[in-house]
Short mmCIF file of C-alpha atoms in Angstrom, two decimals:
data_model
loop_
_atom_site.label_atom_id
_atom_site.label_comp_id
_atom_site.label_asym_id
_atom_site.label_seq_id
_atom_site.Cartn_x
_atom_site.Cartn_y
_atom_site.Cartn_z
CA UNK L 608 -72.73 17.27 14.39
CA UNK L 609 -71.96 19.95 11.99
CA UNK L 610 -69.39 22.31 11.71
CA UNK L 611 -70.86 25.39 13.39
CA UNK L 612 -71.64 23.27 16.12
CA UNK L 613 -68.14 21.66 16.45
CA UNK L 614 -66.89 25.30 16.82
CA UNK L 615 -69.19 26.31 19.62
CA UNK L 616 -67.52 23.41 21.28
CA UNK L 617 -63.86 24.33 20.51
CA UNK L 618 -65.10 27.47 21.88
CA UNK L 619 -66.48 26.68 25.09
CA UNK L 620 -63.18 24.57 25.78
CA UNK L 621 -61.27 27.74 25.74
CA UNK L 622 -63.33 29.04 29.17
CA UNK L 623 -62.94 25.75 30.88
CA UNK L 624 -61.20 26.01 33.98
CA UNK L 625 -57.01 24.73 33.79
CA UNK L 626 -55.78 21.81 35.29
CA UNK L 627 -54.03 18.96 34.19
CA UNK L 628 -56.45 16.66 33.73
CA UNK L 629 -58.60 19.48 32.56
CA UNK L 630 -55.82 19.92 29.65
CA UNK L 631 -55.31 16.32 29.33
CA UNK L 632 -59.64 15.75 28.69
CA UNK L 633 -59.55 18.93 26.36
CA UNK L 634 -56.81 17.51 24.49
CA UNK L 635 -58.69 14.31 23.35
CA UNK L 636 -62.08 16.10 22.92
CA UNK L 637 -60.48 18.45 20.38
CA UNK L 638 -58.89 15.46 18.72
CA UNK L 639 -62.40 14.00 18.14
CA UNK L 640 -64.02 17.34 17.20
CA UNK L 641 -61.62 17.92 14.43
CA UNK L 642 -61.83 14.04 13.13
CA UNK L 643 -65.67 14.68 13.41
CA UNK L 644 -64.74 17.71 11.01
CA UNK L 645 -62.91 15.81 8.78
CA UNK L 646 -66.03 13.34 8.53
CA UNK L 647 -67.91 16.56 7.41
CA UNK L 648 -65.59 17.07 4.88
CA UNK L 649 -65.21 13.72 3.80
CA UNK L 650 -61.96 13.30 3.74
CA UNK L 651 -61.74 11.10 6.95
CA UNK L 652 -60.38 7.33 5.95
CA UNK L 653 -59.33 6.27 9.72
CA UNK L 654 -59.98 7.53 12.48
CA UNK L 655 -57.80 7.87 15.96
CA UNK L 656 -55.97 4.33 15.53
CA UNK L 657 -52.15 2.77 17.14
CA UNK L 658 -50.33 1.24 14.58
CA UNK L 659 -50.37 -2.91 14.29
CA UNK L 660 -46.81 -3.19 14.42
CA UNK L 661 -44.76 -3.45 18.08
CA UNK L 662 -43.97 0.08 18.19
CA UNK L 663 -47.70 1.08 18.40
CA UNK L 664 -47.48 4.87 16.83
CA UNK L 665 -50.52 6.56 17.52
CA UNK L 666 -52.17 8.62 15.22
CA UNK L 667 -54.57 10.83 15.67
CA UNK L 668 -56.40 10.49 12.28
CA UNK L 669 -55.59 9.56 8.53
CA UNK L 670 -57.59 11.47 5.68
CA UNK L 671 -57.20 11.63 1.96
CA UNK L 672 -57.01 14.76 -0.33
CA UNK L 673 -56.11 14.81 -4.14
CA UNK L 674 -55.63 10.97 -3.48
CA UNK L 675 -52.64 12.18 -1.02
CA UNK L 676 -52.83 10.43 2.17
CA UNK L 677 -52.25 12.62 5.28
CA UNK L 678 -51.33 10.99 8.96
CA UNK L 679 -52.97 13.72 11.30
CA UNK L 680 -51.50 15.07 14.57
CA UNK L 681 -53.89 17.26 17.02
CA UNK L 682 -52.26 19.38 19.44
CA UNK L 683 -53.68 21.72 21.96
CA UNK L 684 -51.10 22.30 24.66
CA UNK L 685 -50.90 25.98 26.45
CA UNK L 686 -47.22 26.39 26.78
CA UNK L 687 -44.86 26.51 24.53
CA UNK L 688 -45.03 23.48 22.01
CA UNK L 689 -41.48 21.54 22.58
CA UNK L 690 -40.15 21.30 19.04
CA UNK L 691 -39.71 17.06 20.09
CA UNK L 692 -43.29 16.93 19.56
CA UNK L 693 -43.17 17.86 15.71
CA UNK L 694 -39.92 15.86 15.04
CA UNK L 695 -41.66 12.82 16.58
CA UNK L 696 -44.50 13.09 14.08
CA UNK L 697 -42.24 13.52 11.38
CA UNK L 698 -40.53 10.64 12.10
CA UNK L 699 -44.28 9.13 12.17
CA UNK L 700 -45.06 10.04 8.10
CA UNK L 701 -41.45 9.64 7.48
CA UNK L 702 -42.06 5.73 7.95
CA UNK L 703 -45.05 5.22 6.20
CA UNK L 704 -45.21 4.64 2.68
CA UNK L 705 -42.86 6.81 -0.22
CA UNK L 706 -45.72 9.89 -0.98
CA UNK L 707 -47.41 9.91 2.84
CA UNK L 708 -48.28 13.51 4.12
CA UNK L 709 -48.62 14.89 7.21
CA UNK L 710 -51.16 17.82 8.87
CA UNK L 711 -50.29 18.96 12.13
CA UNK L 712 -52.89 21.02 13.93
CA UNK L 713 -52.02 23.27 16.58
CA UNK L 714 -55.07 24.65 18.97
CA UNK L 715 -52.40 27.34 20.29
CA UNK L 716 -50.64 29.57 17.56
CA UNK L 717 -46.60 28.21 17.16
CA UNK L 718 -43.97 30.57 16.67
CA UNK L 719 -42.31 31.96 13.94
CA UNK L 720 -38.76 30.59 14.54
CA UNK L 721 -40.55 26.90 15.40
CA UNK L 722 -42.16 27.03 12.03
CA UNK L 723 -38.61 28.02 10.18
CA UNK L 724 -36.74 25.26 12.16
CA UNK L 725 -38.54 22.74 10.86
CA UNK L 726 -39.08 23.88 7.45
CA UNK L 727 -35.05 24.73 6.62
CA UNK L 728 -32.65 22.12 5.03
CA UNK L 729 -35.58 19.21 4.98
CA UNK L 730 -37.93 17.88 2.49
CA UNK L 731 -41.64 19.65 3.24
CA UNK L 732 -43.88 16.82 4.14
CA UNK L 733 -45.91 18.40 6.84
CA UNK L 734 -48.59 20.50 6.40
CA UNK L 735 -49.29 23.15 9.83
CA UNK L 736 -52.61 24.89 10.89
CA UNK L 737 -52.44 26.77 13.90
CA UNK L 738 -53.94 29.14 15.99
CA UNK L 739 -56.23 31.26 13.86
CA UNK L 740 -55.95 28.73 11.19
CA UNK L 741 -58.67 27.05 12.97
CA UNK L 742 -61.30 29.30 13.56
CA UNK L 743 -61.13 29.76 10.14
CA UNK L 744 -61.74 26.01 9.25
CA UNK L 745 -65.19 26.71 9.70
CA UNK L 746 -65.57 30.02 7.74
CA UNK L 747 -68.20 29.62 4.99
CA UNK L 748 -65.98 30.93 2.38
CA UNK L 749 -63.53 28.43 3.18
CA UNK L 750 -63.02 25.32 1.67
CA UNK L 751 -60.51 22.27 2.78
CA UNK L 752 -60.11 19.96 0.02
CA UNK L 753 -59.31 23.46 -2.10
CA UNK L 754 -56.83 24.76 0.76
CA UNK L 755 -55.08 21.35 0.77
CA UNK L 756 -54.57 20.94 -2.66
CA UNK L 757 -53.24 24.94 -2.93
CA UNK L 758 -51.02 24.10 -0.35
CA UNK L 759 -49.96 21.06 -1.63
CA UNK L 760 -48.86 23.21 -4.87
CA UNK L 761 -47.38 25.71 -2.96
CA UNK L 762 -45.26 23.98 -0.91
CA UNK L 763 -44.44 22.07 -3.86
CA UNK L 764 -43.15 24.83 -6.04
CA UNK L 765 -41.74 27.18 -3.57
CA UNK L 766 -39.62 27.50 -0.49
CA UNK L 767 -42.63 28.72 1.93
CA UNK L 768 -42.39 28.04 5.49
CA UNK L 769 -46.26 28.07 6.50
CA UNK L 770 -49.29 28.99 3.69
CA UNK L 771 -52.02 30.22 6.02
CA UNK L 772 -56.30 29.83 5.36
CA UNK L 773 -56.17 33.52 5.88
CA UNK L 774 -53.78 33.61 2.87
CA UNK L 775 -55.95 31.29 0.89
CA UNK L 776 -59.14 33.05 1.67
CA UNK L 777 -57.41 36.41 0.49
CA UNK L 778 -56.52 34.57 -2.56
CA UNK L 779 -60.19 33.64 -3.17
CA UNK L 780 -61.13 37.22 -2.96
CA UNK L 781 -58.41 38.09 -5.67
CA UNK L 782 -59.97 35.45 -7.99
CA UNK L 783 -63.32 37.52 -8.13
CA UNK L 784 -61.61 40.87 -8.78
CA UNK L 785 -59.71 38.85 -11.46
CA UNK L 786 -62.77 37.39 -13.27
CA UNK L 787 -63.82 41.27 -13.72
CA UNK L 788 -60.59 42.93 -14.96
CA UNK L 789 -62.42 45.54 -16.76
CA UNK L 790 -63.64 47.33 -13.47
CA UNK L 791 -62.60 50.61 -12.56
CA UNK L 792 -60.78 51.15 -15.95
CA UNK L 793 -61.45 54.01 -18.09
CA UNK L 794 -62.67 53.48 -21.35
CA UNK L 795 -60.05 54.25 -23.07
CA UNK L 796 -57.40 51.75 -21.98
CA UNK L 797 -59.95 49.02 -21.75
CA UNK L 798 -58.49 47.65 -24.67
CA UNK L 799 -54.86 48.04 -23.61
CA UNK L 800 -55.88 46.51 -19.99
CA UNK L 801 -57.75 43.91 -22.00
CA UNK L 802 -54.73 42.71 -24.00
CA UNK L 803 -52.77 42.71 -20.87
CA UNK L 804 -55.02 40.92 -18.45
CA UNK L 805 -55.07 38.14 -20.55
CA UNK L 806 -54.09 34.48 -19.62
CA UNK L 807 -51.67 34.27 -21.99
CA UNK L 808 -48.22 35.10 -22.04
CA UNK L 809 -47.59 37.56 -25.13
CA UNK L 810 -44.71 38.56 -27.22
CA UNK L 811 -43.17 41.65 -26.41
CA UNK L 812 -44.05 42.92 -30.01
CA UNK L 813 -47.47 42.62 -29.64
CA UNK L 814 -46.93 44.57 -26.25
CA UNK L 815 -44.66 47.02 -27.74
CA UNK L 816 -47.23 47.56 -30.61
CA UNK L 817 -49.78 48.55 -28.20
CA UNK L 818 -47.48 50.34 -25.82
CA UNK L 819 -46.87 52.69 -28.57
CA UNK L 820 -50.09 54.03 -29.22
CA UNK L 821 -50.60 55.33 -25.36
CA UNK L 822 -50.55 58.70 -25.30
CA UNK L 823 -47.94 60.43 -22.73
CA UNK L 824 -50.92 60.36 -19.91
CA UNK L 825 -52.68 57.27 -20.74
CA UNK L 826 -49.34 55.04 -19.79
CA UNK L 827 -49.22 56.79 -16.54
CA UNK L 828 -52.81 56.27 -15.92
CA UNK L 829 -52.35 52.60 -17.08
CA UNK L 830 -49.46 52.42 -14.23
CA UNK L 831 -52.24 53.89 -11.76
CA UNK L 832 -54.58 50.63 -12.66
CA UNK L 833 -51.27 48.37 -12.05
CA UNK L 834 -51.12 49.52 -8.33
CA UNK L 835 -54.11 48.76 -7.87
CA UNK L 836 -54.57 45.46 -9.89
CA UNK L 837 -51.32 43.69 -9.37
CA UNK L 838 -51.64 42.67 -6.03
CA UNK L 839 -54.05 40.42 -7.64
CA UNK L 840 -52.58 39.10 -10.30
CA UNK L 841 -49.58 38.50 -8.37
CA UNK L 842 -50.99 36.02 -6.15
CA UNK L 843 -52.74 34.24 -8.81
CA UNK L 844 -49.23 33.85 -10.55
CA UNK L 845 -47.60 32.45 -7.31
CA UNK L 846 -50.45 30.42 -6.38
CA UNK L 847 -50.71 28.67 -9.76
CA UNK L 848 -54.42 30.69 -9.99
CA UNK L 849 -56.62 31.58 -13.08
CA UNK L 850 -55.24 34.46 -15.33
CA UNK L 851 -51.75 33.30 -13.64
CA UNK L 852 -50.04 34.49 -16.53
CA UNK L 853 -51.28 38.57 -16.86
CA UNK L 854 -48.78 39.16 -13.98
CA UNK L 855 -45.84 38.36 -16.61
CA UNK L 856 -47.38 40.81 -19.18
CA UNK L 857 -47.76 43.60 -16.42
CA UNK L 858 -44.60 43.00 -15.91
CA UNK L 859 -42.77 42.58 -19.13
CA UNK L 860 -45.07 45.64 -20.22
CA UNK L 861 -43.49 48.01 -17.95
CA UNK L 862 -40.34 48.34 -20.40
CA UNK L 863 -42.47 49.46 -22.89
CA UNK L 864 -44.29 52.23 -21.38
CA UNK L 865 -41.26 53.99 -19.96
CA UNK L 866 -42.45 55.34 -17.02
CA UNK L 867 -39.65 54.93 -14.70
CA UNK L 868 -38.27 59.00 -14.94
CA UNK L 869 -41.77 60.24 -14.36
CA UNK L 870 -41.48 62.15 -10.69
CA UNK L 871 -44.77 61.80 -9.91
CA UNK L 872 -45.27 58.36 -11.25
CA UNK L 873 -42.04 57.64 -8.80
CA UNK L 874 -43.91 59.30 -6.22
CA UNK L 875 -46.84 57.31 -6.59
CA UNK L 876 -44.86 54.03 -6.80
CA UNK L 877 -43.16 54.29 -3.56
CA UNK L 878 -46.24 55.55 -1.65
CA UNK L 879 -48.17 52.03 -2.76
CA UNK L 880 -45.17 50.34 -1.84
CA UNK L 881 -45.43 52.00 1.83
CA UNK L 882 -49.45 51.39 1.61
CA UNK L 883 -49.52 47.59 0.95
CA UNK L 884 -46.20 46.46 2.29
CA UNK L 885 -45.92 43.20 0.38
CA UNK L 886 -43.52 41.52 -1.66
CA UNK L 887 -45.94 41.83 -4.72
CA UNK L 888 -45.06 45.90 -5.23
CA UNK L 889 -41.55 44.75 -4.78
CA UNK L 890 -40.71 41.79 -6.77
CA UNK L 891 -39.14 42.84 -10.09
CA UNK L 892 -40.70 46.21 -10.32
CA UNK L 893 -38.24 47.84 -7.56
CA UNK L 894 -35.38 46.90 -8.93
CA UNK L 895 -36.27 49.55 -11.76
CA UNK L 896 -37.08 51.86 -9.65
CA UNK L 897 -35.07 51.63 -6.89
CA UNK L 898 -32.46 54.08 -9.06
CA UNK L 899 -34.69 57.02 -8.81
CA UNK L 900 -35.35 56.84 -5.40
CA UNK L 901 -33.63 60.11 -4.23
CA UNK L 902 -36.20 61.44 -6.13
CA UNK L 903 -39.03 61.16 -3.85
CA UNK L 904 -40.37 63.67 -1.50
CA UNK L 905 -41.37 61.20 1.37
CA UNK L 906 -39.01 59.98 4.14
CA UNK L 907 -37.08 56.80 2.53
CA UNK L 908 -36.60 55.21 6.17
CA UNK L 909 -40.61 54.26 5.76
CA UNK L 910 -39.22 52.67 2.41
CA UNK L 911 -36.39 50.72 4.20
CA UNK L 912 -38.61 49.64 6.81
CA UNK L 913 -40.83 48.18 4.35
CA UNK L 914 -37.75 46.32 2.81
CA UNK L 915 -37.19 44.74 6.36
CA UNK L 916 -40.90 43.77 7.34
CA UNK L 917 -41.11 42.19 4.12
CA UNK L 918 -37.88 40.66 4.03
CA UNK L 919 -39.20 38.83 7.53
CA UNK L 920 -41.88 37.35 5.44
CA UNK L 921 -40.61 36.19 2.73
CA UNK L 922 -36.93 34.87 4.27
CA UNK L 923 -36.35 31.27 3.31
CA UNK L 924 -37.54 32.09 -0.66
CA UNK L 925 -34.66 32.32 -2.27
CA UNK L 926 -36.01 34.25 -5.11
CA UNK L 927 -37.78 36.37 -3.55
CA UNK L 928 -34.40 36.62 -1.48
CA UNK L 929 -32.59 38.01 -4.22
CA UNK L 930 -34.90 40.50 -5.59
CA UNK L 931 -35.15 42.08 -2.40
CA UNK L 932 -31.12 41.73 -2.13
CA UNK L 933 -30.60 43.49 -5.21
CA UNK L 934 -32.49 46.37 -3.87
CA UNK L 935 -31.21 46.52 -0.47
CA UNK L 936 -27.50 46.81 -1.91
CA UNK L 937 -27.76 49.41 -4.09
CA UNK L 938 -29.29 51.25 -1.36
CA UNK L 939 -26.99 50.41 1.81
CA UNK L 940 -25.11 53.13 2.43
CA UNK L 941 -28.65 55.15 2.64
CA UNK L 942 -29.79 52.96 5.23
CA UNK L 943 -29.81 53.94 9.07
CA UNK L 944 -27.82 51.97 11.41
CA UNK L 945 -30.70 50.41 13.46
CA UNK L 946 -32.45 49.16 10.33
CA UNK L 947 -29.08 47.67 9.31
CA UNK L 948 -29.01 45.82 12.50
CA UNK L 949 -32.32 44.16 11.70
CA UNK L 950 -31.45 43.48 8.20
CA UNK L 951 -28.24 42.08 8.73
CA UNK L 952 -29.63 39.82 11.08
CA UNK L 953 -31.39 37.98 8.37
CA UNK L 954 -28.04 38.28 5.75
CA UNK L 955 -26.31 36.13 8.97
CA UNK L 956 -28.76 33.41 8.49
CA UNK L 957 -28.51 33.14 5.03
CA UNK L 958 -24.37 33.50 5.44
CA UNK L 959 -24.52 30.05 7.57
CA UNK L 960 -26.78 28.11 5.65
CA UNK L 961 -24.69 25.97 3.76
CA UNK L 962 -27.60 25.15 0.86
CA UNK L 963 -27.13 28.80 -0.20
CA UNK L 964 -24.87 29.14 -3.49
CA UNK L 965 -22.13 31.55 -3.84
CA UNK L 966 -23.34 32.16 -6.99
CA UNK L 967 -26.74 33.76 -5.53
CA UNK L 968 -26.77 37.54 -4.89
CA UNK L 969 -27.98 37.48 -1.27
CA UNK L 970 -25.16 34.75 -0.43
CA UNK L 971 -22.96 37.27 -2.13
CA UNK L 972 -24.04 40.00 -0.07
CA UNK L 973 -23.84 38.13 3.05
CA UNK L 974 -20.25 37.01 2.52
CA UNK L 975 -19.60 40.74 1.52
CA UNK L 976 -21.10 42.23 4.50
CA UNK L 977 -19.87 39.70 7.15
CA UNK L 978 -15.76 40.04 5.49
CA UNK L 979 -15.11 43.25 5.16
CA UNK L 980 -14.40 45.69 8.02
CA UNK L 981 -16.87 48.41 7.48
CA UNK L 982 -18.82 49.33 10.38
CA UNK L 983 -17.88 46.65 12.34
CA UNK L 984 -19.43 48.43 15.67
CA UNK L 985 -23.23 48.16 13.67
CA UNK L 986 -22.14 44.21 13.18
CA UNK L 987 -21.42 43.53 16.44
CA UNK L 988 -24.60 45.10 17.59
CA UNK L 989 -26.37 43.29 14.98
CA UNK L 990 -24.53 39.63 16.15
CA UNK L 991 -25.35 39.94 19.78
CA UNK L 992 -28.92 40.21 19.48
CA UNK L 993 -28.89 37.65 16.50
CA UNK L 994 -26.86 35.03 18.40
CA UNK L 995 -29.26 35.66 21.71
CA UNK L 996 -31.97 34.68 19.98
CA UNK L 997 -30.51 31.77 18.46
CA UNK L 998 -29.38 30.54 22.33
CA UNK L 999 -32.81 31.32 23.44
CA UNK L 1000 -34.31 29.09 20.63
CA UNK L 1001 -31.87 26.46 21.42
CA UNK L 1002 -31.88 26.50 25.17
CA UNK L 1003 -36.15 25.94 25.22
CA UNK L 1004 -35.79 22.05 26.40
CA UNK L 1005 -33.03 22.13 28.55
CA UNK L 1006 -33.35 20.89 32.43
CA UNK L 1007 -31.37 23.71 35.11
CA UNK L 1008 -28.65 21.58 35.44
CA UNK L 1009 -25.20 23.00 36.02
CA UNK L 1010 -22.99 20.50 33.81
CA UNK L 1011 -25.72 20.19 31.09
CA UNK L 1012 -25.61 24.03 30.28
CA UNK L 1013 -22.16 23.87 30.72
CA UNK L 1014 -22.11 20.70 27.76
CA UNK L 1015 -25.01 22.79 25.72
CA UNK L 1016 -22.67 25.99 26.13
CA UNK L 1017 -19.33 23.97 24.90
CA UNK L 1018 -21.38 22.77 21.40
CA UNK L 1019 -23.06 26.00 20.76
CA UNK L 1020 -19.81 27.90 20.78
CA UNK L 1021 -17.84 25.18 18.73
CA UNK L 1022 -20.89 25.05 16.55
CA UNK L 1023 -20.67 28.82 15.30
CA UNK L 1024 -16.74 28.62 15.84
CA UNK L 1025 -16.86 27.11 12.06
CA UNK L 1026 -18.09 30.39 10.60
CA UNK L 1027 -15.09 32.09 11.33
CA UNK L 1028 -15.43 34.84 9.89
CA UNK L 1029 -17.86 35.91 12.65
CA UNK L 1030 -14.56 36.27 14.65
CA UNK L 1031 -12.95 38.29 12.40
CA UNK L 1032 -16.15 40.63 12.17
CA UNK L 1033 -15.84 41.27 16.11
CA UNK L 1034 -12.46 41.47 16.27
CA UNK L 1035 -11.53 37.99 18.36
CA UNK L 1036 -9.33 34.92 17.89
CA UNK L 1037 -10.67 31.93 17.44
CA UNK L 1038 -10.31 30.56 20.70
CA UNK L 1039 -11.20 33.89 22.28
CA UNK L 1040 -14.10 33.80 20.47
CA UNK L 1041 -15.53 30.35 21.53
CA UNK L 1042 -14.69 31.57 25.10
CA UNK L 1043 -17.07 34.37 24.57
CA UNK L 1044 -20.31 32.71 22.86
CA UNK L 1045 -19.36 30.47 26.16
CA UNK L 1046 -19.84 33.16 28.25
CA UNK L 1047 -22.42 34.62 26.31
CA UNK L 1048 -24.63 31.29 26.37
CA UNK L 1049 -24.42 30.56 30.06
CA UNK L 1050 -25.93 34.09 30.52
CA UNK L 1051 -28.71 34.01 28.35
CA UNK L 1052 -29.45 31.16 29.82
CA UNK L 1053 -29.75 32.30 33.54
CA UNK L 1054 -32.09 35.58 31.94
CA UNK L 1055 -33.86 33.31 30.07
CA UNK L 1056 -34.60 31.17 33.55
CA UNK L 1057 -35.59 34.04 35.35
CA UNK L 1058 -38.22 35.14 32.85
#
């Protein structure tokens, strides 16, 4: 069977009529289908097997990539995906062999908050493809053994909670506008761009030197081909790519064209940033620019919403973290009170996780938001939709029974009684305050029930 034909089949599934034993058949049939897949791609080694030992694990497939072996877990359940199911399959490559992987496939796209849950304060051995992940298996562009072995390297050298094929196939696209750096450039800075573009890190003298001999208009319109080249090169430099290394001349190069009074080349900055909304325009760039912000002549709330959308994607990189952090502060006071709701949202995740170091500006900026007594009504705001969704998150699995909410409600507040300076921040004693995430808990609850 090949691979266009094992889609048509994943696809028919999805107009089958539900019922349990419907769901239970369509289940095992996708199981097969994607080990049939794997066969295609040979990387299958075993397929659907129990272990030998008394416990008698079963696992759904075992395939080999890079000379990594990967236990394989096939899920394609219509509700929401109990977060058990994961943890059990962890626990499954956890007791194989130091160096076993896991994939976990997901017919039914997970959410965002499963995904982080698993991925914070544990060592990434699970790999996850869901929802439009799979459709994309079988795109001709795409290739597994390459996707594998990027992720593999991502996941290795950053703190990403989920590397999608759509990400990967983007990423092949960049490599072809890479391999032509010359396009689109005028003639007269091909040379400059060529230096650049290189893959090879250069000395700043030998950037300076060049720098230098721009005239006044060709360094702006050199800027102009950085907005629309770096994208690229950024993602080759996070994704370990080909011509990796330009991004760190683009960047180091900006000091020497001294650009960053230039209205219109601040103007022209910002509006990218608002066009591609993505961490790449941000990343060390905005942090020089940020300063000259009042300058521009477009609305900066578009600007701050930017800052939160990607802030959402890139949460849990701690880098990336405190780029954006740098901004953000320096900007604060600018920033309307229902985007500081959103964004402090994220600064009270980062204030309880305990693997964050004082010594790192968005920890800084957590504790400095969350102790002082500045705006404490915008806090408050920000806390009870923050701690609601926590609840909500943590109440998924639990039965409607009186005295287990009741236990589940008693932990939850104790648990977030330790950060006391969440008490502080909305003006309660400690004890007053476990009496209200009580409260507080018990009620989500009975909305979340009646949804």
């Amino acid at each position: 069977m090949t691979n266009k034909e094992i889609l048509i089949k994943i696809n028919k599934f999805e107009i089958q009529p539900k019922s349990k034993q419907a769901s239970i058949d369509r289940g095992r049939e996708f199981e097969k289908l994607i080990n049939q897949y794997f066969d295609n791609e040979k990387v299958l080694i075993k397929n659907s097997y129990q272990t030998s030992d008394n416990k008698s694990e079963q696992i759904d497939a075992a395939i080999k990539v890079d000379n990594r072996v990967f236990l394989v877990e096939t899920k394609w359940v219509e509700s929401n995906l109990a977060a058990s199911a994961m943890y059990a399959f962890m626990g499954k490559v956890d007791n194989k062999m130091y160096g076993t992987l896991g994939l976990f496939i997901s017919k039914i796209e997970l959410s965002e908050n499963f995904i982080k849950s698993l991925a914070k304060g544990r060592q990434r051995k699970v790999i996850i493809l869901h929802g439009d992940d799979i459709k994309k298996l079988f795109d001709e562009k795409f290739s597994f053994v390459e996707y594998i072995s990027k992720a593999i390297n991502i996941y290795s050298t950053d703190n990403v909670d989920y590397y999608s094929i759509q990400q990967y196939l983007d990423g092949v696209q960049n490599l072809k506008e890479i391999s032509n750096p010359t396009k689109g450039v005028i003639d007269d800075l091909k040379d400059y761009w060529q230096l650049i573009s290189t893959n090879e890190v250069l000395d700043d003298f030998k950037i300076a030197e060049a720098s230098d001999k721009l005239s006044k208009k060709q360094k702006e319109l050199i800027f102009q081909v950085y907005m629309k080249k770096l994208d690229y090169y950024y993602e080759a430099y996070h994704n370990l790519s080909s011509n990796s290394r330009a991004y760190r001349n683009i960047i180091n190069s900006l000091e020497y064209l001294k650009i960053y009074d230039k209205e219109e080349i601040i103007e022209t900055y910002w509006n990218k940033v608002i066009e591609v909304r993505q961490y790449s325009l941000i990343d060390e760039i905005a942090i020089k620019f940020i300063h000259s912000i009042d300058k521009v002549s477009i609305e900066k709330s578009k600007i701050y919403d930017v800052f939160i959308e990607v802030f959402e994607n890139i949460q849990g990189s701690w880098e990336k973290e405190n780029t954006l952090t740098d901004c953000i502060e320096k900007v604060w006071e600018d920033i309307n009170s229902e985007q500081q709701i959103k964004l402090l949202q994220f600064y009270f995740d980062i204030y309880i996780d305990t693997s964050r170091q004082n010594r790192f500006l968005q920890k800084q900026f957590a504790n400095k938001l969350i102790s002082n007594s500045e705006n404490n009504e915008i806090k408050k705001r920000a806390f009870n939709q923050w701690i609601n969704k926590k609840m909500k998150d943590d109440m998924k699995n639990l039965e409607n029974d009186e005295a287990q909410i009741k236990e589940a409600a008693n932990y939850f507040s104790k648990h977030y009684q330790v950060y006391y300076n969440f008490n502080i921040m909305l003006e309660l004693s400690k004890d007053d305050f476990i009496e209200e995430i009580k409260k507080m808990y018990i009620k989500a609850y009975s909305q979340n029930k009646i949804k």
